[in-house]
Coordinates of C-alpha atoms in Angstrom, one line a residue:
Chain A
X1 CA 15.6 -19.8 -119.8
X2 CA 15.2 -22.2 -117.0
X3 CA 11.8 -23.2 -116.0
X4 CA 10.5 -21.2 -113.0
X5 CA 9.9 -24.3 -110.9
X6 CA 13.5 -25.4 -111.2
X7 CA 14.7 -21.9 -110.3
X8 CA 12.5 -21.7 -107.3
X9 CA 13.6 -25.1 -106.1
X10 CA 17.2 -24.1 -106.5
X11 CA 16.7 -20.9 -104.6
X12 CA 14.8 -22.6 -101.8
X13 CA 17.9 -24.9 -101.3
X14 CA 19.9 -21.7 -100.7
X15 CA 17.6 -19.7 -98.4
X16 CA 15.1 -22.3 -97.2
X17 CA 11.4 -22.6 -98.0
X18 CA 10.4 -20.1 -95.4
X19 CA 12.6 -17.3 -96.9
X20 CA 11.2 -17.5 -100.4
X21 CA 7.8 -16.6 -101.8
X22 CA 6.5 -17.2 -105.3
X23 CA 3.0 -16.2 -104.3
X24 CA 1.6 -13.8 -106.8
X25 CA 0.6 -11.2 -104.4
X26 CA 3.9 -11.2 -102.6
X27 CA 5.6 -10.7 -105.9
X28 CA 3.3 -7.8 -106.7
X29 CA 3.6 -6.2 -103.3
X30 CA 7.4 -6.2 -103.2
X31 CA 7.5 -4.9 -106.7
X32 CA 5.5 -1.8 -105.8
X33 CA 8.0 0.6 -104.4
X34 CA 7.4 4.2 -103.1
X35 CA 7.0 5.7 -106.6
X36 CA 3.4 6.4 -107.3
X37 CA 3.5 5.2 -110.9
X38 CA 2.3 1.6 -111.4
X39 CA 5.1 -0.8 -112.1
X40 CA 4.9 -2.8 -115.4
X41 CA 3.1 -6.1 -114.8
X42 CA 5.3 -7.9 -117.4
X43 CA 8.2 -7.3 -115.0
X44 CA 6.6 -9.1 -112.1
X45 CA 9.4 -11.1 -110.6
X46 CA 9.5 -14.9 -110.4
X47 CA 10.1 -14.9 -106.7
X48 CA 11.0 -12.8 -103.7
X49 CA 13.9 -14.1 -101.5
X50 CA 14.9 -12.9 -98.1
X51 CA 18.3 -14.3 -97.2
X52 CA 19.4 -14.3 -93.6
X53 CA 23.2 -13.9 -94.1
X54 CA 25.8 -12.5 -96.4
X55 CA 26.8 -16.0 -97.3
X56 CA 23.3 -16.7 -98.5
X57 CA 23.3 -13.5 -100.5
X58 CA 26.6 -14.6 -102.1
X59 CA 25.2 -17.9 -103.1
X60 CA 22.1 -16.3 -104.6
X61 CA 24.3 -13.9 -106.6
X62 CA 26.6 -16.7 -107.8
X63 CA 23.6 -18.7 -108.9
X64 CA 22.1 -15.7 -110.6
X65 CA 25.3 -15.3 -112.6
X66 CA 25.2 -18.9 -113.9
X67 CA 21.6 -18.3 -115.1
X68 CA 21.8 -14.6 -116.0
X69 CA 19.0 -14.0 -113.6
X70 CA 18.4 -10.3 -112.8
X71 CA 18.3 -9.5 -109.1
X72 CA 16.6 -6.4 -107.8
X73 CA 17.7 -5.5 -104.3
X74 CA 15.6 -3.7 -101.8
X75 CA 15.3 -2.9 -98.1
X76 CA 11.9 -1.4 -97.6
X77 CA 11.7 0.2 -101.1
X78 CA 10.5 3.5 -99.7
X79 CA 12.4 5.6 -102.2
X80 CA 10.0 7.3 -104.6
X81 CA 12.3 7.6 -107.6
X82 CA 11.7 4.1 -108.9
X83 CA 15.0 2.4 -108.3
X84 CA 14.0 -0.7 -106.3
X85 CA 11.2 -1.9 -108.7
X86 CA 11.9 -4.7 -111.2
X87 CA 12.6 -3.4 -114.7
X88 CA 13.2 -6.6 -116.7
X89 CA 11.1 -9.7 -116.9
X90 CA 12.2 -13.0 -115.3
X91 CA 13.9 -11.5 -112.3
X92 CA 13.9 -12.1 -108.6
X93 CA 13.6 -9.5 -105.8
X94 CA 16.2 -9.9 -103.0
X95 CA 14.9 -8.2 -99.9
X96 CA 17.4 -7.6 -97.1
X97 CA 14.9 -7.3 -94.2
X98 CA 16.1 -10.6 -92.7
X99 CA 19.6 -9.1 -92.3
X100 CA 19.0 -7.6 -88.9
X101 CA 22.1 -8.4 -86.8
X102 CA 23.3 -5.7 -84.4
X103 CA 26.6 -5.6 -82.4
X104 CA 27.6 -2.5 -80.5
X105 CA 31.3 -2.2 -79.7
X106 CA 31.4 0.7 -77.4
X107 CA 35.1 0.3 -76.5
X108 CA 36.0 0.7 -80.2
X109 CA 33.3 3.3 -80.8
X110 CA 31.5 1.5 -83.6
X111 CA 28.5 -0.7 -84.3
X112 CA 27.9 -3.3 -87.0
X113 CA 24.3 -3.6 -88.3
X114 CA 22.8 -5.9 -90.8
X115 CA 21.6 -4.0 -93.9
X116 CA 18.0 -4.8 -93.2
X117 CA 17.9 -3.4 -89.7
X118 CA 15.2 -0.8 -89.4
X119 CA 16.4 2.8 -88.9
X120 CA 14.0 3.8 -86.2
X121 CA 14.8 0.6 -84.3
X122 CA 18.5 1.4 -84.5
X123 CA 17.9 5.0 -83.5
X124 CA 16.1 3.9 -80.3
X125 CA 18.7 1.3 -79.5
X126 CA 21.5 3.9 -79.7
X127 CA 19.5 6.5 -77.8
X128 CA 19.1 4.0 -74.9
X129 CA 22.9 4.0 -74.6
X130 CA 23.4 7.7 -75.0
X131 CA 24.3 7.7 -78.7
X132 CA 22.8 9.4 -81.7
X133 CA 22.1 8.1 -85.1
X134 CA 23.2 10.8 -87.5
X135 CA 20.2 10.5 -89.9
X136 CA 16.5 11.3 -89.8
X137 CA 14.6 10.0 -92.8
X138 CA 10.9 10.7 -93.1
X139 CA 10.2 7.0 -93.7
X140 CA 12.4 5.7 -90.9
X141 CA 9.6 3.6 -89.4
X142 CA 10.0 1.3 -92.4
X143 CA 13.3 2.2 -94.0
X144 CA 16.5 0.2 -93.5
X145 CA 20.0 1.3 -92.6
X146 CA 21.4 -0.5 -95.7
X147 CA 19.1 1.5 -97.9
X148 CA 20.2 4.8 -96.4
X149 CA 23.9 3.9 -96.7
X150 CA 23.5 2.7 -100.3
X151 CA 22.0 6.1 -101.1
X152 CA 24.2 8.1 -98.7
X153 CA 21.3 10.0 -97.3
X154 CA 20.7 11.5 -93.8
X155 CA 17.2 12.8 -94.7
X156 CA 16.3 16.0 -93.0
X157 CA 19.5 16.8 -91.1
X158 CA 21.9 19.5 -92.1
X159 CA 24.8 17.9 -93.9
X160 CA 27.4 20.3 -92.8
X161 CA 26.5 20.0 -89.1
X162 CA 27.3 16.3 -88.7
X163 CA 28.2 15.2 -92.2
X164 CA 26.4 12.7 -94.4
X165 CA 26.2 9.1 -93.4
X166 CA 29.3 8.2 -95.5
X167 CA 31.3 10.2 -92.9
X168 CA 30.3 7.6 -90.3
X169 CA 30.7 4.4 -92.3
X170 CA 33.9 2.8 -91.2
X171 CA 33.3 -0.2 -93.5
X172 CA 30.8 -2.4 -95.1
X173 CA 30.3 -6.1 -95.8
X174 CA 29.2 -6.3 -99.4
X175 CA 28.5 -9.0 -102.0
X176 CA 29.8 -8.1 -105.4
X177 CA 27.8 -8.6 -108.6
X178 CA 29.8 -11.8 -109.2
X179 CA 29.1 -13.1 -105.7
X180 CA 32.3 -12.4 -103.8
X181 CA 32.0 -11.3 -100.2
X182 CA 34.1 -8.2 -99.4
X183 CA 34.8 -6.6 -96.1
X184 CA 36.0 -3.0 -96.5
X185 CA 37.3 -0.2 -94.4
X186 CA 38.6 -0.5 -90.9
X187 CA 37.8 -1.1 -87.2
X188 CA 39.8 1.9 -86.1
X189 CA 38.2 5.3 -85.8
X190 CA 41.1 6.4 -88.0
X191 CA 39.9 5.6 -91.4
X192 CA 42.1 4.6 -94.3
X193 CA 43.7 7.4 -96.3
X194 CA 43.9 6.8 -100.0
X195 CA 42.0 3.8 -101.3
X196 CA 39.1 2.7 -99.2
X197 CA 36.8 0.2 -101.0
X198 CA 33.9 1.4 -98.9
X199 CA 33.6 4.4 -101.3
X200 CA 32.7 2.0 -104.1
X201 CA 29.5 1.1 -102.4
X202 CA 28.3 3.9 -100.1
X203 CA 26.2 6.2 -102.2
X204 CA 26.3 4.1 -105.4
X205 CA 22.7 3.1 -105.0
X206 CA 23.3 -0.7 -105.3
X207 CA 25.0 -0.5 -108.7
X208 CA 28.3 -2.1 -107.7
X209 CA 27.3 -4.5 -104.9
X210 CA 24.8 -5.6 -102.3
X211 CA 25.5 -4.1 -98.9
X212 CA 24.8 -6.8 -96.3
X213 CA 26.3 -5.2 -93.2
X214 CA 27.4 -1.7 -92.2
X215 CA 30.0 -0.6 -89.7
X216 CA 29.1 2.8 -88.3
X217 CA 31.0 5.0 -85.9
X218 CA 29.2 5.7 -82.7
X219 CA 28.3 9.3 -82.1
X220 CA 27.5 10.5 -78.6
X221 CA 24.1 12.2 -78.1
X222 CA 23.9 16.0 -77.9
X223 CA 22.0 18.6 -76.0
X224 CA 19.6 20.6 -78.2
X225 CA 18.2 24.1 -78.5
X226 CA 15.0 25.0 -80.4
X227 CA 14.2 28.2 -82.2
X228 CA 11.1 29.2 -84.1
X229 CA 10.9 32.2 -86.4
X230 CA 8.3 33.8 -88.6
X231 CA 9.1 35.9 -91.6
X232 CA 7.0 38.3 -93.7
X233 CA 8.6 37.2 -97.0
X234 CA 10.2 34.0 -98.2
X235 CA 13.2 36.0 -99.4
X236 CA 13.7 37.2 -95.8
X237 CA 13.6 33.6 -94.6
X238 CA 16.1 32.6 -97.2
X239 CA 18.4 35.5 -96.4
X240 CA 18.3 34.6 -92.7
X241 CA 19.9 31.2 -93.4
X242 CA 22.4 32.8 -95.8
X243 CA 23.4 35.2 -93.0
X244 CA 23.7 32.4 -90.5
X245 CA 26.5 30.9 -92.5
X246 CA 28.0 34.3 -93.6
X247 CA 28.4 35.1 -89.9
X248 CA 30.3 31.8 -89.5
X249 CA 27.8 30.5 -87.0
X250 CA 28.0 26.7 -86.3
X251 CA 25.6 24.9 -88.6
X252 CA 22.4 23.7 -86.8
X253 CA 21.3 20.1 -86.7
X254 CA 18.0 21.0 -88.4
X255 CA 17.0 24.1 -90.3
X256 CA 13.4 23.6 -91.6
X257 CA 10.8 25.9 -93.1
X258 CA 7.2 25.9 -94.1
X259 CA 5.7 28.7 -96.2
X260 CA 2.7 30.5 -94.7
X261 CA 0.3 28.9 -97.1
X262 CA 1.3 25.5 -95.7
X263 CA 1.3 26.8 -92.1
X264 CA -2.2 28.2 -92.3
X265 CA -4.2 24.9 -92.5
X266 CA -1.7 23.0 -90.3
X267 CA -1.8 25.6 -87.5
X268 CA -5.6 25.5 -87.7
X269 CA -5.6 21.7 -87.4
X270 CA -3.2 21.9 -84.4
X271 CA -5.3 24.7 -82.8
X272 CA -2.3 27.0 -82.4
X273 CA -3.7 30.1 -83.9
X274 CA -2.6 31.9 -87.0
X275 CA 1.1 31.7 -88.2
X276 CA 2.7 35.1 -88.1
X277 CA 4.4 34.5 -91.4
X278 CA 6.6 31.9 -93.1
X279 CA 7.9 29.6 -90.4
X280 CA 11.5 28.6 -89.8
X281 CA 12.5 26.0 -87.2
X282 CA 16.0 25.5 -86.1
X283 CA 17.5 22.9 -83.8
X284 CA 20.9 23.7 -82.5
X285 CA 23.3 21.2 -80.8
X286 CA 25.9 21.5 -78.2
X287 CA 27.8 19.3 -75.8
X288 CA 26.2 21.1 -72.9
X289 CA 22.7 22.7 -72.7
X290 CA 24.4 26.0 -72.2
X291 CA 26.2 25.7 -75.5
X292 CA 23.1 24.6 -77.3
X293 CA 21.1 27.5 -75.8
X294 CA 23.9 30.0 -76.7
X295 CA 23.8 28.8 -80.3
X296 CA 20.0 29.2 -80.3
X297 CA 20.3 32.8 -79.1
X298 CA 22.7 33.5 -82.0
X299 CA 20.0 32.1 -84.4
X300 CA 17.4 34.4 -82.9
X301 CA 19.7 37.3 -83.4
X302 CA 20.2 36.4 -87.0
X303 CA 16.5 36.0 -87.6
X304 CA 15.8 39.4 -86.2
X305 CA 18.5 41.0 -88.4
X306 CA 16.5 39.6 -91.4
X307 CA 13.2 41.3 -90.3
X308 CA 11.6 38.3 -88.6
X309 CA 8.1 39.2 -87.3
X310 CA 8.9 36.9 -84.4
X311 CA 11.9 34.9 -83.4
X312 CA 12.3 33.1 -80.1
X313 CA 13.7 30.1 -78.3
X314 CA 11.2 27.5 -77.5
X315 CA 11.9 26.0 -74.1
X316 CA 8.8 23.8 -73.5
X317 CA 9.3 20.3 -74.9
X318 CA 5.5 20.1 -75.6
X319 CA 5.6 23.3 -77.6
X320 CA 8.7 22.1 -79.5
X321 CA 6.8 18.9 -80.3
X322 CA 3.8 20.8 -81.7
X323 CA 6.0 22.8 -84.1
X324 CA 8.0 19.7 -85.0
X325 CA 4.9 17.7 -85.7
X326 CA 3.4 20.5 -87.7
X327 CA 6.4 20.5 -90.0
X328 CA 6.9 16.7 -90.1
X329 CA 3.3 15.8 -90.7
X330 CA 2.9 18.4 -93.5
X331 CA 0.8 15.9 -95.5
X332 CA -1.9 16.7 -92.9
X333 CA -2.5 19.7 -95.1
X334 CA -4.5 17.3 -97.2
X335 CA -7.1 17.1 -94.5
X336 CA -8.2 20.7 -95.2
X337 CA -10.3 21.5 -98.3
X338 CA -8.9 24.4 -100.2
X339 CA -11.4 26.8 -101.7
X340 CA -14.0 24.2 -100.8
X341 CA -12.4 21.4 -102.7
X342 CA -11.0 18.2 -101.4
X343 CA -7.3 18.1 -102.4
X344 CA -4.9 15.2 -103.4
X345 CA -1.1 15.1 -103.8
X346 CA -0.2 16.0 -107.4
X347 CA 3.6 16.3 -107.4
X348 CA 6.8 17.2 -105.5
X349 CA 10.4 18.0 -105.9
X350 CA 13.6 18.3 -104.0
X351 CA 16.3 20.6 -105.1
X352 CA 19.6 21.6 -103.4
X353 CA 20.8 25.1 -104.3
X354 CA 23.9 27.1 -103.6
X355 CA 23.5 29.1 -100.4
X356 CA 24.0 32.4 -102.1
X357 CA 20.8 31.8 -104.1
X358 CA 18.5 30.6 -101.4
X359 CA 16.6 33.9 -101.2
X360 CA 16.1 33.8 -104.9
X361 CA 15.1 30.2 -105.3
X362 CA 12.4 29.8 -102.7
X363 CA 10.2 32.5 -104.2
X364 CA 11.0 31.1 -107.7
X365 CA 9.9 27.7 -106.7
X366 CA 6.7 29.1 -105.1
X367 CA 5.5 30.8 -108.3
X368 CA 8.3 32.4 -110.3
X369 CA 8.6 29.5 -112.9
X370 CA 6.4 29.0 -115.9
X371 CA 5.2 25.4 -115.6
X372 CA 1.5 26.0 -116.3
X373 CA 0.0 23.0 -114.6
X374 CA 2.0 23.6 -111.5
X375 CA 0.9 27.2 -111.4
X376 CA -2.7 26.0 -111.7
X377 CA -2.2 23.6 -108.8
X378 CA -1.8 24.7 -105.2
X379 CA 1.9 24.9 -104.5
X380 CA 3.8 24.9 -101.2
X381 CA 7.4 25.4 -100.4
X382 CA 9.0 23.7 -97.4
X383 CA 12.1 21.8 -96.5
X384 CA 15.5 21.7 -95.2
X385 CA 16.5 25.3 -95.7
X386 CA 19.3 25.0 -93.2
X387 CA 21.1 22.6 -95.6
X388 CA 20.0 24.6 -98.6
X389 CA 17.7 21.9 -99.8
X390 CA 14.2 22.9 -100.7
X391 CA 11.0 20.9 -101.4
X392 CA 8.1 21.9 -103.5
X393 CA 4.8 20.2 -103.0
X394 CA 1.7 20.5 -105.2
X395 CA -1.8 19.6 -104.4
X396 CA -4.7 19.6 -106.8
X397 CA -8.5 19.2 -106.5
X398 CA -9.6 15.6 -106.4
X399 CA -11.8 16.3 -109.4
X400 CA -8.8 16.9 -111.7
X401 CA -8.5 14.3 -114.5
X402 CA -5.8 11.7 -113.9
X403 CA -3.8 12.8 -116.9
X404 CA -3.7 16.4 -115.6
X405 CA -2.5 15.1 -112.2
X406 CA 0.2 13.1 -114.0
X407 CA 1.2 16.2 -116.0
X408 CA 1.6 18.0 -112.7
X409 CA 4.0 15.2 -111.5
X410 CA 5.9 15.4 -114.7
X411 CA 6.3 19.1 -114.5
X412 CA 7.6 18.8 -111.0
X413 CA 10.3 16.4 -112.1
X414 CA 11.3 18.9 -114.9
X415 CA 11.3 21.9 -112.6
X416 CA 13.5 20.0 -110.1
X417 CA 16.0 19.2 -112.9
X418 CA 15.8 22.8 -114.1
X419 CA 16.6 24.2 -110.7
X420 CA 19.5 21.8 -110.2
X421 CA 20.9 22.4 -113.6
X422 CA 20.5 26.2 -113.5
X423 CA 22.3 26.5 -110.2
X424 CA 24.8 23.6 -110.6
X425 CA 23.5 21.3 -108.0
X426 CA 22.0 17.8 -107.4
X427 CA 19.3 16.7 -105.1
X428 CA 20.6 15.7 -101.7
X429 CA 18.1 13.2 -100.2
X430 CA 17.1 10.3 -102.4
X431 CA 19.8 9.6 -105.0
X432 CA 20.3 10.1 -108.7
X433 CA 19.1 6.9 -110.5
X434 CA 15.6 5.8 -111.4
X435 CA 13.5 8.7 -112.6
X436 CA 16.4 11.1 -112.0
X437 CA 18.8 9.3 -114.3
X438 CA 18.2 11.7 -117.2
X439 CA 19.1 14.6 -114.9
X440 CA 22.3 12.9 -113.8
X441 CA 23.4 12.6 -117.5
X442 CA 22.6 16.2 -118.2
X443 CA 24.1 17.5 -115.0
X444 CA 27.5 15.8 -115.3
X445 CA 27.7 15.1 -119.0
X446 CA 27.9 12.0 -121.1
X447 CA 31.6 11.5 -120.3
X448 CA 30.8 10.9 -116.6
X449 CA 27.9 8.8 -117.5
X450 CA 30.0 6.6 -119.8
X451 CA 32.5 6.2 -117.0
X452 CA 29.7 5.0 -114.6
X453 CA 28.4 2.5 -117.2
X454 CA 31.9 1.2 -117.9
X455 CA 32.6 0.6 -114.2
X456 CA 29.2 -1.1 -113.8
X457 CA 29.8 -3.4 -116.8
X458 CA 33.3 -4.3 -115.5
X459 CA 32.0 -5.2 -112.1
X460 CA 28.8 -6.8 -113.3
X461 CA 29.6 -8.5 -116.6
X462 CA 26.4 -10.5 -116.7
X463 CA 24.3 -7.4 -115.9
X464 CA 22.4 -9.1 -113.1
X465 CA 22.5 -6.5 -110.4
X466 CA 19.6 -4.0 -110.6
X467 CA 19.7 -4.0 -114.4
X468 CA 17.9 -1.1 -115.9
X469 CA 18.7 1.4 -113.1
X470 CA 21.7 2.8 -114.8
X471 CA 19.8 3.0 -118.1
X472 CA 17.0 5.0 -116.5
X473 CA 14.4 2.3 -117.2
X474 CA 11.3 2.4 -115.0
Chain B
X1 CA -30.8 -15.8 -100.2
X2 CA -30.9 -12.6 -102.0
X3 CA -28.7 -10.0 -100.3
X4 CA -29.2 -6.5 -101.4
X5 CA -25.7 -5.0 -101.3
X6 CA -26.1 -2.5 -104.1
X7 CA -26.5 0.5 -101.9
X8 CA -23.0 0.4 -100.5
X9 CA -20.9 -1.6 -102.9
X10 CA -18.3 0.5 -104.6
X11 CA -17.4 -0.2 -108.2
X12 CA -13.9 -1.5 -109.1
X13 CA -13.1 2.0 -110.5
X14 CA -14.1 3.7 -107.3
X15 CA -12.0 1.2 -105.3
X16 CA -9.0 1.9 -107.5
X17 CA -9.6 5.6 -106.9
X18 CA -9.5 5.1 -103.1
X19 CA -6.3 3.1 -103.4
X20 CA -4.4 5.7 -105.5
X21 CA -3.7 7.8 -102.5
X22 CA -1.7 5.0 -100.8
X23 CA 1.9 6.2 -100.4
X24 CA 3.4 2.7 -100.7
X25 CA 5.6 3.5 -97.7
X26 CA 5.0 0.1 -96.0
X27 CA 4.8 1.8 -92.6
X28 CA 1.5 0.0 -91.9
X29 CA 3.1 -3.5 -92.1
X30 CA 4.6 -3.7 -88.6
X31 CA 1.5 -2.6 -87.0
X32 CA -0.7 -5.3 -88.6
X33 CA -1.4 -8.3 -86.3
X34 CA -1.4 -10.7 -89.3
X35 CA 1.9 -9.6 -90.7
X36 CA 4.5 -12.3 -90.2
X37 CA 7.2 -11.0 -92.6
X38 CA 5.6 -11.4 -96.0
X39 CA 4.2 -8.2 -97.4
X40 CA 1.1 -9.6 -99.0
X41 CA -0.1 -10.2 -95.4
X42 CA 0.0 -6.5 -94.5
X43 CA -2.3 -3.6 -95.2
X44 CA -0.1 -2.2 -97.9
X45 CA 0.2 -5.6 -99.5
X46 CA -3.5 -6.3 -99.5
X47 CA -4.3 -2.9 -100.8
X48 CA -1.7 -3.3 -103.6
X49 CA -3.0 -6.7 -104.4
X50 CA -6.5 -5.4 -104.7
X51 CA -5.3 -2.6 -107.0
X52 CA -3.3 -4.8 -109.4
X53 CA -6.0 -7.5 -109.4
X54 CA -8.8 -5.1 -110.4
X55 CA -6.7 -2.9 -112.7
X56 CA -4.6 -5.6 -114.4
X57 CA -6.3 -8.9 -113.7
X58 CA -3.3 -10.1 -111.7
X59 CA -3.9 -13.2 -109.5
X60 CA -7.0 -15.2 -109.1
X61 CA -10.1 -14.1 -107.3
X62 CA -9.7 -17.1 -104.9
X63 CA -6.1 -16.0 -104.0
X64 CA -7.2 -12.4 -103.5
X65 CA -10.2 -13.5 -101.5
X66 CA -8.0 -15.6 -99.2
X67 CA -5.7 -12.6 -98.6
X68 CA -8.5 -10.2 -97.9
X69 CA -10.3 -12.5 -95.5
X70 CA -7.1 -13.0 -93.5
X71 CA -7.3 -9.3 -92.5
X72 CA -8.4 -8.9 -88.9
X73 CA -10.2 -5.6 -89.7
X74 CA -8.7 -4.2 -86.5
X75 CA -8.0 -0.8 -88.1
X76 CA -4.5 -0.5 -86.5
X77 CA -3.1 0.3 -89.9
X78 CA -5.0 3.5 -90.1
X79 CA -3.1 4.8 -87.0
X80 CA 0.2 4.5 -88.9
X81 CA -1.0 5.3 -92.4
X82 CA 0.8 8.3 -93.9
X83 CA -1.9 8.9 -96.4
X84 CA -4.7 9.0 -93.9
X85 CA -4.9 12.7 -94.4
X86 CA -5.7 12.1 -98.1
X87 CA -8.6 9.9 -97.0
X88 CA -6.7 6.6 -97.1
X89 CA -8.2 3.9 -94.9
X90 CA -6.6 0.5 -95.6
X91 CA -9.0 -1.6 -93.6
X92 CA -12.0 0.1 -95.1
X93 CA -10.6 -0.5 -98.6
X94 CA -10.1 -4.2 -97.7
X95 CA -13.7 -4.5 -96.5
X96 CA -15.0 -2.7 -99.6
X97 CA -13.0 -5.1 -101.8
X98 CA -14.5 -8.1 -100.0
X99 CA -18.0 -6.7 -100.6
X100 CA -17.2 -6.1 -104.2
X101 CA -15.9 -9.7 -104.7
X102 CA -19.1 -11.1 -103.0
X103 CA -21.3 -8.9 -105.2
X104 CA -19.4 -10.0 -108.3
X105 CA -19.8 -13.7 -107.4
X106 CA -23.5 -13.3 -106.7
X107 CA -24.1 -11.5 -110.0
X108 CA -22.3 -14.3 -111.9
X109 CA -24.6 -16.8 -110.2
X110 CA -27.8 -14.9 -111.2

């Protein structure tokens, strides 16, 4: 193994002194990703590098291959499944946040963005020009476009309304695990039929290459309609969304819900009275306001067919904002003591389920399972019901022992896997590696997993790119 | 000079408990006036550094001290903090860590 000083000196020659840090607290800070569990100190990287171009990334990777130096790639490392953190000693972290170029080619209907460009920044830039970024991730204030594309996530939006981000990726610039720079895809809005190398990289969570630039189709902005509904039972709410699709209505942009237990403290905090039941929020889209409103009226009708206590279109932007904030800032629930006790977050899950089982799964998640620690904690159901993707969130009293809280988190992971396995699905927001790797193996079998490992080994013979992720190490 | 700090110094364990609610989302970084692109010079970076220093002995006291005293204590991080509802307060944690470091040094001198 090379001495660290030589390694750092060599890397500084590639990226410049100002784009490398070997300060201990930078190495620690970048190693700590969004997963709550502490990362292993023995895996503290030697340095953090922030290249400013695909060429620099290529040189770093080529150098790493000659030294068998593990590289862990991250944008903002906001994912909470443990994939960005270092898993082997003697590594470097390659952070993409200096890759922030942006070119908008309106005549050809695409943009090219550096992988490290912030999502919210891009969303605003597009909005200024009348375009729409087809993703809305909860951590968008810090997350990068490259990270979202690497995981193929659109966050809270309904997949079948606009598609997942892969449907908008016309191509990527990527550095392979052996350091070659590839440019994939096309500059035409007609994407390649048959082999498109883009598919090797979008959604493969950094296993097969480092995305340094993304080419995205431009999407014109929409007009929107807003519906709020309250239901007496969670099963009613689930059936409402099942009916929406059974009646062949156009999918909404957002279909969100919060159970009444979650709504109670949040409504109180907002000063908007008592919730009339479990809350559903829908945002419809249309090319004209008339179209968006007509779709919203259809949603109200569907809600009423499923015994909504109240279902109405919300016209006032201020009122829309109140409901939206109530849902988005659900962690505000932690501000309210429950049964006189101060609460802390104890565990969470995300499970996509077949539409036909929505009405069954939501109550099951709420309290129909037999995970004892979760049943003892205070559980809430919420999420993206319009895309058949449900979250469970558990809080526990601050006075619980740390081990009991960890048990809660472990049971949430197991319950998530159980639901996905039982109903033949896979979570739709944050990817399948890291802490979810055991589920991936169970869900798709060892044959599929072996295939994935074989491809990884073929593309990355020195095992330098995010090693440990495909093995499920944490 | 003997400074009586005992009344409002938190212990290292208490400090770690306060930090545990941090969501590690890095959303506070951009809002920090001292952040110039390296995460240690951000609220999340400072809080993470405090955590790993006191829990695992990572980094020297001098390095941590330099980091903590570069915080402007403006409190802007709290406006962006996603864990504020769980009682997180990055700038307060940083101040408490400073107080703890001072108390530790004083105690060693006694």
